Amino acid sequence: MSLQIPFDFAFAAAFFPEMLKGLWITIIATIGGFILALIIGLVLEGLRRSGIRIIVWLTDAWIVLIRCTPLLVQLYVVFYVLPRFGIRFDALTTGIICLGVHFGSYVAEVFRAGIDSVPRGQWDAARSFGLPFHVMWGRVILPQATRPTIPALGNYLVGLFKETPLLAAITVIDLFGAANNIAGRTFRYNEPYTVAAIMLLVVSLLAAYGVKKLEKRIQR
């Protein structure tokens, strides 16, 4: 008895351009969300190091709240609840904001570990030379703190990319949303979801390879 694989390559080729458009939206959401996560993570870590007790407490509370709340719930709140209070964003912008805020709370911990890894002598030397605050952080602390954070940040980049299918819940037609639409129109699920899985895997592998190359380059 021969084994037949229920996959129609001609059908997959017919909807492939639509899947590529969805993949482009996924990449935009990933890059936008990750850049926002880096900014938010650095700001949160800076606030925690402000030395002002109430700001430190509020920052810690915010990080715990975001990390303990599912990303899907955050998407629903921002997209469906906030418009009732006059705060409204389009679907893709909502997805980028939620991805950035959610992963920013994790990136803050990565920055904390990286900054803590800078030897105490580097801080003392920068202060002894009387370097301005922005020069000390921009030229001395952050360059040294960034190197050990690359592997962890790369993992979060790949993880963020794999979370983008959740944006389909707020009508973002990303790669997974495109697969859903095709399956809903044709009642054929094997081809679109298989193609989506393969495309996600390929991009994830490329991103992981790029992060590994960047890590080696920085180490040199």
CSV table of N, CA and C in Angstrom, one decimal, residues 20-144:
chain,number,residue,atom,x,y,z
A,20,LEU,N,3.3,35.4,1.2
A,20,LEU,CA,4.5,36.3,1.3
A,20,LEU,C,4.1,37.7,1.8
A,21,LYS,N,2.9,38.2,1.4
A,21,LYS,CA,2.4,39.5,2.0
A,21,LYS,C,2.2,39.4,3.5
A,22,GLY,N,1.7,38.2,3.9
A,22,GLY,CA,1.5,38.0,5.4
A,22,GLY,C,2.8,37.9,6.1
A,23,LEU,N,3.8,37.3,5.4
A,23,LEU,CA,5.2,37.2,6.0
A,23,LEU,C,5.8,38.6,6.2
A,24,TRP,N,5.6,39.5,5.2
A,24,TRP,CA,6.1,40.8,5.3
A,24,TRP,C,5.5,41.6,6.5
A,25,ILE,N,4.2,41.4,6.7
A,25,ILE,CA,3.6,42.0,7.9
A,25,ILE,C,4.2,41.5,9.2
A,26,THR,N,4.4,40.1,9.2
A,26,THR,CA,5.0,39.5,10.3
A,26,THR,C,6.4,40.1,10.6
A,27,ILE,N,7.2,40.3,9.6
A,27,ILE,CA,8.6,40.8,9.8
A,27,ILE,C,8.5,42.3,10.3
A,28,ILE,N,7.6,43.1,9.7
A,28,ILE,CA,7.4,44.4,10.2
A,28,ILE,C,7.0,44.5,11.7
A,29,ALA,N,6.1,43.6,12.0
A,29,ALA,CA,5.7,43.6,13.4
A,29,ALA,C,6.8,43.1,14.3
A,30,THR,N,7.6,42.2,13.9
A,30,THR,CA,8.7,41.7,14.6
A,30,THR,C,9.8,42.8,14.8
A,31,ILE,N,10.2,43.4,13.8
A,31,ILE,CA,11.3,44.4,13.9
A,31,ILE,C,10.8,45.6,14.7
A,32,GLY,N,9.6,46.1,14.4
A,32,GLY,CA,9.0,47.2,15.1
A,32,GLY,C,8.9,46.9,16.6
A,33,GLY,N,8.3,45.7,16.9
A,33,GLY,CA,8.2,45.3,18.3
A,33,GLY,C,9.5,45.2,19.0
A,34,PHE,N,10.5,44.6,18.3
A,34,PHE,CA,11.8,44.4,19.0
A,34,PHE,C,12.5,45.7,19.3
A,35,ILE,N,12.5,46.6,18.3
A,35,ILE,CA,13.1,47.9,18.5
A,35,ILE,C,12.4,48.6,19.7
A,36,LEU,N,11.1,48.6,19.7
A,36,LEU,CA,10.4,49.2,20.9
A,36,LEU,C,10.7,48.5,22.2
A,37,ALA,N,10.9,47.2,22.1
A,37,ALA,CA,11.2,46.4,23.4
A,37,ALA,C,12.6,46.8,23.9
A,38,LEU,N,13.6,47.1,23.0
A,38,LEU,CA,14.9,47.5,23.4
A,38,LEU,C,14.8,48.9,24.1
A,39,ILE,N,14.0,49.8,23.5
A,39,ILE,CA,13.9,51.1,24.0
A,39,ILE,C,13.2,51.1,25.4
A,40,ILE,N,12.1,50.3,25.5
A,40,ILE,CA,11.4,50.2,26.7
A,40,ILE,C,12.2,49.5,27.8
A,41,GLY,N,12.9,48.5,27.4
A,41,GLY,CA,13.7,47.7,28.4
A,41,GLY,C,14.8,48.6,29.0
A,42,LEU,N,15.5,49.4,28.1
A,42,LEU,CA,16.5,50.3,28.6
A,42,LEU,C,16.0,51.4,29.5
A,43,VAL,N,14.8,51.9,29.1
A,43,VAL,CA,14.2,53.0,30.0
A,43,VAL,C,13.8,52.4,31.3
A,44,LEU,N,13.2,51.2,31.3
A,44,LEU,CA,12.8,50.6,32.6
A,44,LEU,C,14.0,50.3,33.5
A,45,GLU,N,15.0,49.8,32.9
A,45,GLU,CA,16.2,49.6,33.7
A,45,GLU,C,16.8,50.9,34.2
A,46,GLY,N,16.8,52.0,33.4
A,46,GLY,CA,17.2,53.2,33.9
A,46,GLY,C,16.4,53.8,35.1
A,47,LEU,N,15.1,53.6,35.0
A,47,LEU,CA,14.2,54.0,36.1
A,47,LEU,C,14.5,53.2,37.3
A,48,ARG,N,14.8,51.9,37.2
A,48,ARG,CA,15.1,51.1,38.4
A,48,ARG,C,16.4,51.5,39.0
A,49,ARG,N,17.2,52.2,38.3
A,49,ARG,CA,18.5,52.6,38.8
A,49,ARG,C,18.5,54.1,39.2
A,50,SER,N,17.3,54.7,39.2
A,50,SER,CA,17.2,56.1,39.5
A,50,SER,C,17.5,56.4,41.0
A,51,GLY,N,17.3,55.5,41.9
A,51,GLY,CA,17.5,55.7,43.3
A,51,GLY,C,16.3,56.3,44.0
A,52,ILE,N,15.3,56.7,43.3
A,52,ILE,CA,14.1,57.3,43.9
A,52,ILE,C,13.1,56.1,44.2
A,53,ARG,N,12.8,55.9,45.4
A,53,ARG,CA,12.1,54.7,45.9
A,53,ARG,C,10.8,54.5,45.2
A,54,ILE,N,10.0,55.6,45.1
A,54,ILE,CA,8.6,55.4,44.5
A,54,ILE,C,8.7,55.0,43.0
A,55,ILE,N,9.7,55.6,42.3
A,55,ILE,CA,9.9,55.3,40.9
A,55,ILE,C,10.4,53.8,40.8
A,56,VAL,N,11.3,53.4,41.6
A,56,VAL,CA,11.8,52.0,41.6
A,56,VAL,C,10.6,51.1,41.9
A,57,TRP,N,9.8,51.4,42.8
A,57,TRP,CA,8.7,50.5,43.2
A,57,TRP,C,7.7,50.4,42.1
A,58,LEU,N,7.4,51.6,41.5
A,58,LEU,CA,6.4,51.6,40.4
A,58,LEU,C,6.9,50.8,39.2
A,59,THR,N,8.2,51.0,38.9
A,59,THR,CA,8.8,50.3,37.8
A,59,THR,C,8.8,48.8,38.0
A,60,ASP,N,9.2,48.3,39.2
A,60,ASP,CA,9.1,46.9,39.5
A,60,ASP,C,7.7,46.3,39.4
A,61,ALA,N,6.7,47.1,39.9
A,61,ALA,CA,5.3,46.7,39.8
A,61,ALA,C,4.9,46.6,38.4
A,62,TRP,N,5.3,47.5,37.5
A,62,TRP,CA,4.9,47.5,36.1
A,62,TRP,C,5.5,46.2,35.4
A,63,ILE,N,6.8,46.0,35.7
A,63,ILE,CA,7.4,44.8,35.1
A,63,ILE,C,6.7,43.5,35.5
A,64,VAL,N,6.4,43.4,36.8
A,64,VAL,CA,5.7,42.2,37.3
A,64,VAL,C,4.3,42.1,36.6
A,65,LEU,N,3.6,43.2,36.5
A,65,LEU,CA,2.3,43.2,35.9
A,65,LEU,C,2.3,42.7,34.5
A,66,ILE,N,3.2,43.2,33.7
A,66,ILE,CA,3.3,42.9,32.3
A,66,ILE,C,3.8,41.4,32.1
A,67,ARG,N,4.8,41.0,32.9
A,67,ARG,CA,5.3,39.7,32.7
A,67,ARG,C,4.3,38.6,33.2
A,68,CYS,N,3.4,39.0,34.1
A,68,CYS,CA,2.4,38.0,34.6
A,68,CYS,C,1.1,38.0,33.9
A,69,THR,N,1.0,38.9,32.9
A,69,THR,CA,-0.2,39.0,32.1
A,69,THR,C,0.0,38.4,30.7
A,70,PRO,N,-0.8,37.5,30.2
A,70,PRO,CA,-0.6,36.9,28.9
A,70,PRO,C,-0.6,38.0,27.8
A,71,LEU,N,0.2,37.8,26.8
A,71,LEU,CA,0.2,38.8,25.7
A,71,LEU,C,-1.1,38.9,25.0
A,72,LEU,N,-1.8,37.8,24.8
A,72,LEU,CA,-3.1,37.8,24.2
A,72,LEU,C,-4.1,38.7,24.9
A,73,VAL,N,-4.1,38.7,26.2
A,73,VAL,CA,-4.9,39.5,27.0
A,73,VAL,C,-4.6,41.0,26.8
A,74,GLN,N,-3.3,41.3,26.8
A,74,GLN,CA,-2.8,42.7,26.5
A,74,GLN,C,-3.3,43.2,25.2
A,75,LEU,N,-3.2,42.3,24.2
A,75,LEU,CA,-3.7,42.7,22.8
A,75,LEU,C,-5.2,43.0,22.9
A,76,TYR,N,-6.0,42.2,23.5
A,76,TYR,CA,-7.4,42.5,23.6
A,76,TYR,C,-7.7,43.8,24.3
A,77,VAL,N,-7.0,44.0,25.4
A,77,VAL,CA,-7.3,45.2,26.2
A,77,VAL,C,-6.9,46.5,25.4
A,78,VAL,N,-5.8,46.5,24.7
A,78,VAL,CA,-5.4,47.7,24.0
A,78,VAL,C,-6.3,47.9,22.8
A,79,PHE,N,-6.7,46.8,22.1
A,79,PHE,CA,-7.4,46.9,20.8
A,79,PHE,C,-8.9,47.1,21.0
A,80,TYR,N,-9.5,46.4,22.1
A,80,TYR,CA,-10.9,46.5,22.2
A,80,TYR,C,-11.4,47.3,23.4
A,81,VAL,N,-10.6,47.4,24.4
A,81,VAL,CA,-11.0,48.1,25.6
A,81,VAL,C,-10.6,49.6,25.6
A,82,LEU,N,-9.4,49.9,25.3
A,82,LEU,CA,-8.9,51.3,25.3
A,82,LEU,C,-9.7,52.2,24.4
A,83,PRO,N,-10.2,51.7,23.2
A,83,PRO,CA,-11.0,52.6,22.4
A,83,PRO,C,-12.2,53.2,23.1
A,84,ARG,N,-12.7,52.5,24.1
A,84,ARG,CA,-13.9,53.0,24.8
A,84,ARG,C,-13.5,54.2,25.6
A,85,PHE,N,-12.2,54.4,25.9
A,85,PHE,CA,-11.7,55.6,26.6
A,85,PHE,C,-11.1,56.6,25.7
A,86,GLY,N,-11.3,56.4,24.4
A,86,GLY,CA,-10.8,57.4,23.4
A,86,GLY,C,-9.4,57.1,22.9
A,87,ILE,N,-8.8,56.0,23.3
A,87,ILE,CA,-7.4,55.7,22.9
A,87,ILE,C,-7.5,54.6,21.9
A,88,ARG,N,-7.1,54.9,20.7
A,88,ARG,CA,-7.4,54.0,19.5
A,88,ARG,C,-6.1,53.9,18.6
A,89,PHE,N,-5.7,52.7,18.3
A,89,PHE,CA,-4.7,52.5,17.3
A,89,PHE,C,-5.2,51.5,16.3
A,90,ASP,N,-4.5,51.5,15.1
A,90,ASP,CA,-4.9,50.5,14.1
A,90,ASP,C,-4.3,49.2,14.5
A,91,ALA,N,-4.7,48.1,13.9
A,91,ALA,CA,-4.4,46.8,14.3
A,91,ALA,C,-2.9,46.5,14.4
A,92,LEU,N,-2.2,46.9,13.3
A,92,LEU,CA,-0.7,46.6,13.3
A,92,LEU,C,0.0,47.4,14.3
A,93,THR,N,-0.4,48.7,14.5
A,93,THR,CA,0.3,49.5,15.5
A,93,THR,C,0.0,48.9,16.9
A,94,THR,N,-1.2,48.5,17.1
A,94,THR,CA,-1.5,47.9,18.4
A,94,THR,C,-0.6,46.6,18.6
A,95,GLY,N,-0.5,45.8,17.6
A,95,GLY,CA,0.4,44.6,17.7
A,95,GLY,C,1.8,45.0,18.1
A,96,ILE,N,2.4,46.0,17.4
A,96,ILE,CA,3.8,46.4,17.6
A,96,ILE,C,3.9,47.0,19.0
A,97,ILE,N,3.0,47.8,19.5
A,97,ILE,CA,3.0,48.3,20.8
A,97,ILE,C,3.0,47.2,21.9
A,98,CYS,N,2.0,46.3,21.7
A,98,CYS,CA,1.9,45.2,22.7
A,98,CYS,C,3.1,44.3,22.7
A,99,LEU,N,3.6,44.0,21.6
A,99,LEU,CA,4.9,43.2,21.5
A,99,LEU,C,6.0,43.9,22.2
A,100,GLY,N,6.2,45.2,21.9
A,100,GLY,CA,7.3,46.0,22.5
A,100,GLY,C,7.1,46.1,24.0
A,101,VAL,N,5.9,46.4,24.5
A,101,VAL,CA,5.7,46.5,25.9
A,101,VAL,C,5.9,45.2,26.6
A,102,HIS,N,5.4,44.1,26.0
A,102,HIS,CA,5.5,42.8,26.7
A,102,HIS,C,6.9,42.3,26.8
A,103,PHE,N,7.6,42.4,25.6
A,103,PHE,CA,9.0,41.9,25.6
A,103,PHE,C,10.0,42.9,26.3
A,104,GLY,N,9.6,44.2,26.3
A,104,GLY,CA,10.4,45.1,27.0
A,104,GLY,C,10.6,44.8,28.4
A,105,SER,N,9.6,44.2,29.1
A,105,SER,CA,9.8,43.9,30.5
A,105,SER,C,10.8,42.8,30.7
A,106,TYR,N,10.9,41.9,29.7
A,106,TYR,CA,11.9,40.9,29.8
A,106,TYR,C,13.3,41.4,29.4
A,107,VAL,N,13.3,42.3,28.4
A,107,VAL,CA,14.6,42.9,28.0
A,107,VAL,C,15.2,43.7,29.1
A,108,ALA,N,14.4,44.3,29.9
A,108,ALA,CA,14.9,45.1,31.1
A,108,ALA,C,15.8,44.2,32.0
A,109,GLU,N,15.3,43.0,32.2
A,109,GLU,CA,16.1,42.0,33.0
A,109,GLU,C,17.4,41.7,32.3
A,110,VAL,N,17.4,41.6,31.0
A,110,VAL,CA,18.7,41.3,30.3
A,110,VAL,C,19.6,42.5,30.4
A,111,PHE,N,19.1,43.7,30.3
A,111,PHE,CA,20.0,44.9,30.5
A,111,PHE,C,20.5,45.0,31.9
A,112,ARG,N,19.7,44.6,32.8
A,112,ARG,CA,20.1,44.6,34.2
A,112,ARG,C,21.3,43.7,34.4
A,113,ALA,N,21.2,42.5,33.9
A,113,ALA,CA,22.3,41.5,34.0
A,113,ALA,C,23.6,42.0,33.3
A,114,GLY,N,23.4,42.6,32.1
A,114,GLY,CA,24.5,43.1,31.4
A,114,GLY,C,25.2,44.3,32.1
A,115,ILE,N,24.4,45.2,32.6
A,115,ILE,CA,25.0,46.4,33.3
A,115,ILE,C,25.7,45.9,34.6
A,116,ASP,N,25.1,44.9,35.3
A,116,ASP,CA,25.7,44.4,36.5
A,116,ASP,C,27.0,43.7,36.2
A,117,SER,N,27.2,43.2,35.0
A,117,SER,CA,28.4,42.5,34.7
A,117,SER,C,29.6,43.4,34.4
A,118,VAL,N,29.4,44.8,34.3
A,118,VAL,CA,30.5,45.7,34.1
A,118,VAL,C,31.3,45.8,35.4
A,119,PRO,N,32.6,45.6,35.4
A,119,PRO,CA,33.4,45.6,36.6
A,119,PRO,C,33.2,47.0,37.3
A,120,ARG,N,33.3,46.9,38.7
A,120,ARG,CA,33.1,48.1,39.5
A,120,ARG,C,34.2,49.1,39.2
A,121,GLY,N,35.4,48.6,38.8
A,121,GLY,CA,36.5,49.5,38.5
A,121,GLY,C,36.2,50.4,37.3
A,122,GLN,N,35.4,50.0,36.4
A,122,GLN,CA,35.0,50.8,35.2
A,122,GLN,C,34.1,52.0,35.7
A,123,TRP,N,33.2,51.7,36.6
A,123,TRP,CA,32.4,52.8,37.1
A,123,TRP,C,33.2,53.8,37.9
A,124,ASP,N,34.1,53.3,38.7
A,124,ASP,CA,34.9,54.2,39.5
A,124,ASP,C,35.9,55.0,38.6
A,125,ALA,N,36.4,54.4,37.6
A,125,ALA,CA,37.3,55.1,36.7
A,125,ALA,C,36.6,56.2,35.9
A,126,ALA,N,35.4,55.9,35.5
A,126,ALA,CA,34.6,56.9,34.7
A,126,ALA,C,34.3,58.1,35.6
A,127,ARG,N,33.9,57.8,36.9
A,127,ARG,CA,33.6,58.9,37.8
A,127,ARG,C,34.8,59.7,38.2
A,128,SER,N,36.0,59.0,38.3
A,128,SER,CA,37.2,59.7,38.7
A,128,SER,C,37.7,60.7,37.6
A,129,PHE,N,37.4,60.3,36.4
A,129,PHE,CA,37.7,61.2,35.3
A,129,PHE,C,36.7,62.4,35.1
A,130,GLY,N,35.7,62.3,35.9
A,130,GLY,CA,34.7,63.4,35.8
A,130,GLY,C,33.9,63.4,34.5
A,131,LEU,N,33.7,62.2,34.0
A,131,LEU,CA,32.9,62.1,32.7
A,131,LEU,C,31.5,62.5,32.9
A,132,PRO,N,30.9,63.2,32.0
A,132,PRO,CA,29.4,63.5,32.1
A,132,PRO,C,28.6,62.3,32.1
A,133,PHE,N,27.4,62.4,32.7
A,133,PHE,CA,26.5,61.2,32.8
A,133,PHE,C,26.3,60.5,31.5
A,134,HIS,N,26.0,61.3,30.4
A,134,HIS,CA,25.7,60.6,29.1
A,134,HIS,C,26.9,60.0,28.5
A,135,VAL,N,28.1,60.6,28.7
A,135,VAL,CA,29.3,60.1,28.2
A,135,VAL,C,29.7,58.8,28.9
A,136,MET,N,29.6,58.8,30.2
A,136,MET,CA,29.9,57.6,31.0
A,136,MET,C,29.0,56.4,30.6
A,137,TRP,N,27.7,56.6,30.4
A,137,TRP,CA,26.9,55.5,30.0
A,137,TRP,C,27.0,55.2,28.5
A,138,GLY,N,27.2,56.2,27.7
A,138,GLY,CA,27.2,55.9,26.2
A,138,GLY,C,28.6,55.4,25.7
A,139,ARG,N,29.7,55.8,26.4
A,139,ARG,CA,31.0,55.4,26.0
A,139,ARG,C,31.7,54.3,26.8
A,140,VAL,N,31.2,54.2,28.1
A,140,VAL,CA,31.9,53.3,29.0
A,140,VAL,C,31.1,52.1,29.4
A,141,ILE,N,29.9,52.4,29.9
A,141,ILE,CA,29.1,51.3,30.6
A,141,ILE,C,28.3,50.5,29.5
A,142,LEU,N,27.5,51.2,28.7
A,142,LEU,CA,26.6,50.4,27.8
A,142,LEU,C,27.4,49.6,26.7
A,143,PRO,N,28.5,50.1,26.2
A,143,PRO,CA,29.3,49.3,25.2
A,143,PRO,C,29.8,48.0,25.9
A,144,GLN,N,30.2,48.0,27.1
A,144,GLN,CA,30.6,46.8,27.8
A,144,GLN,C,29.5,45.9,28.3
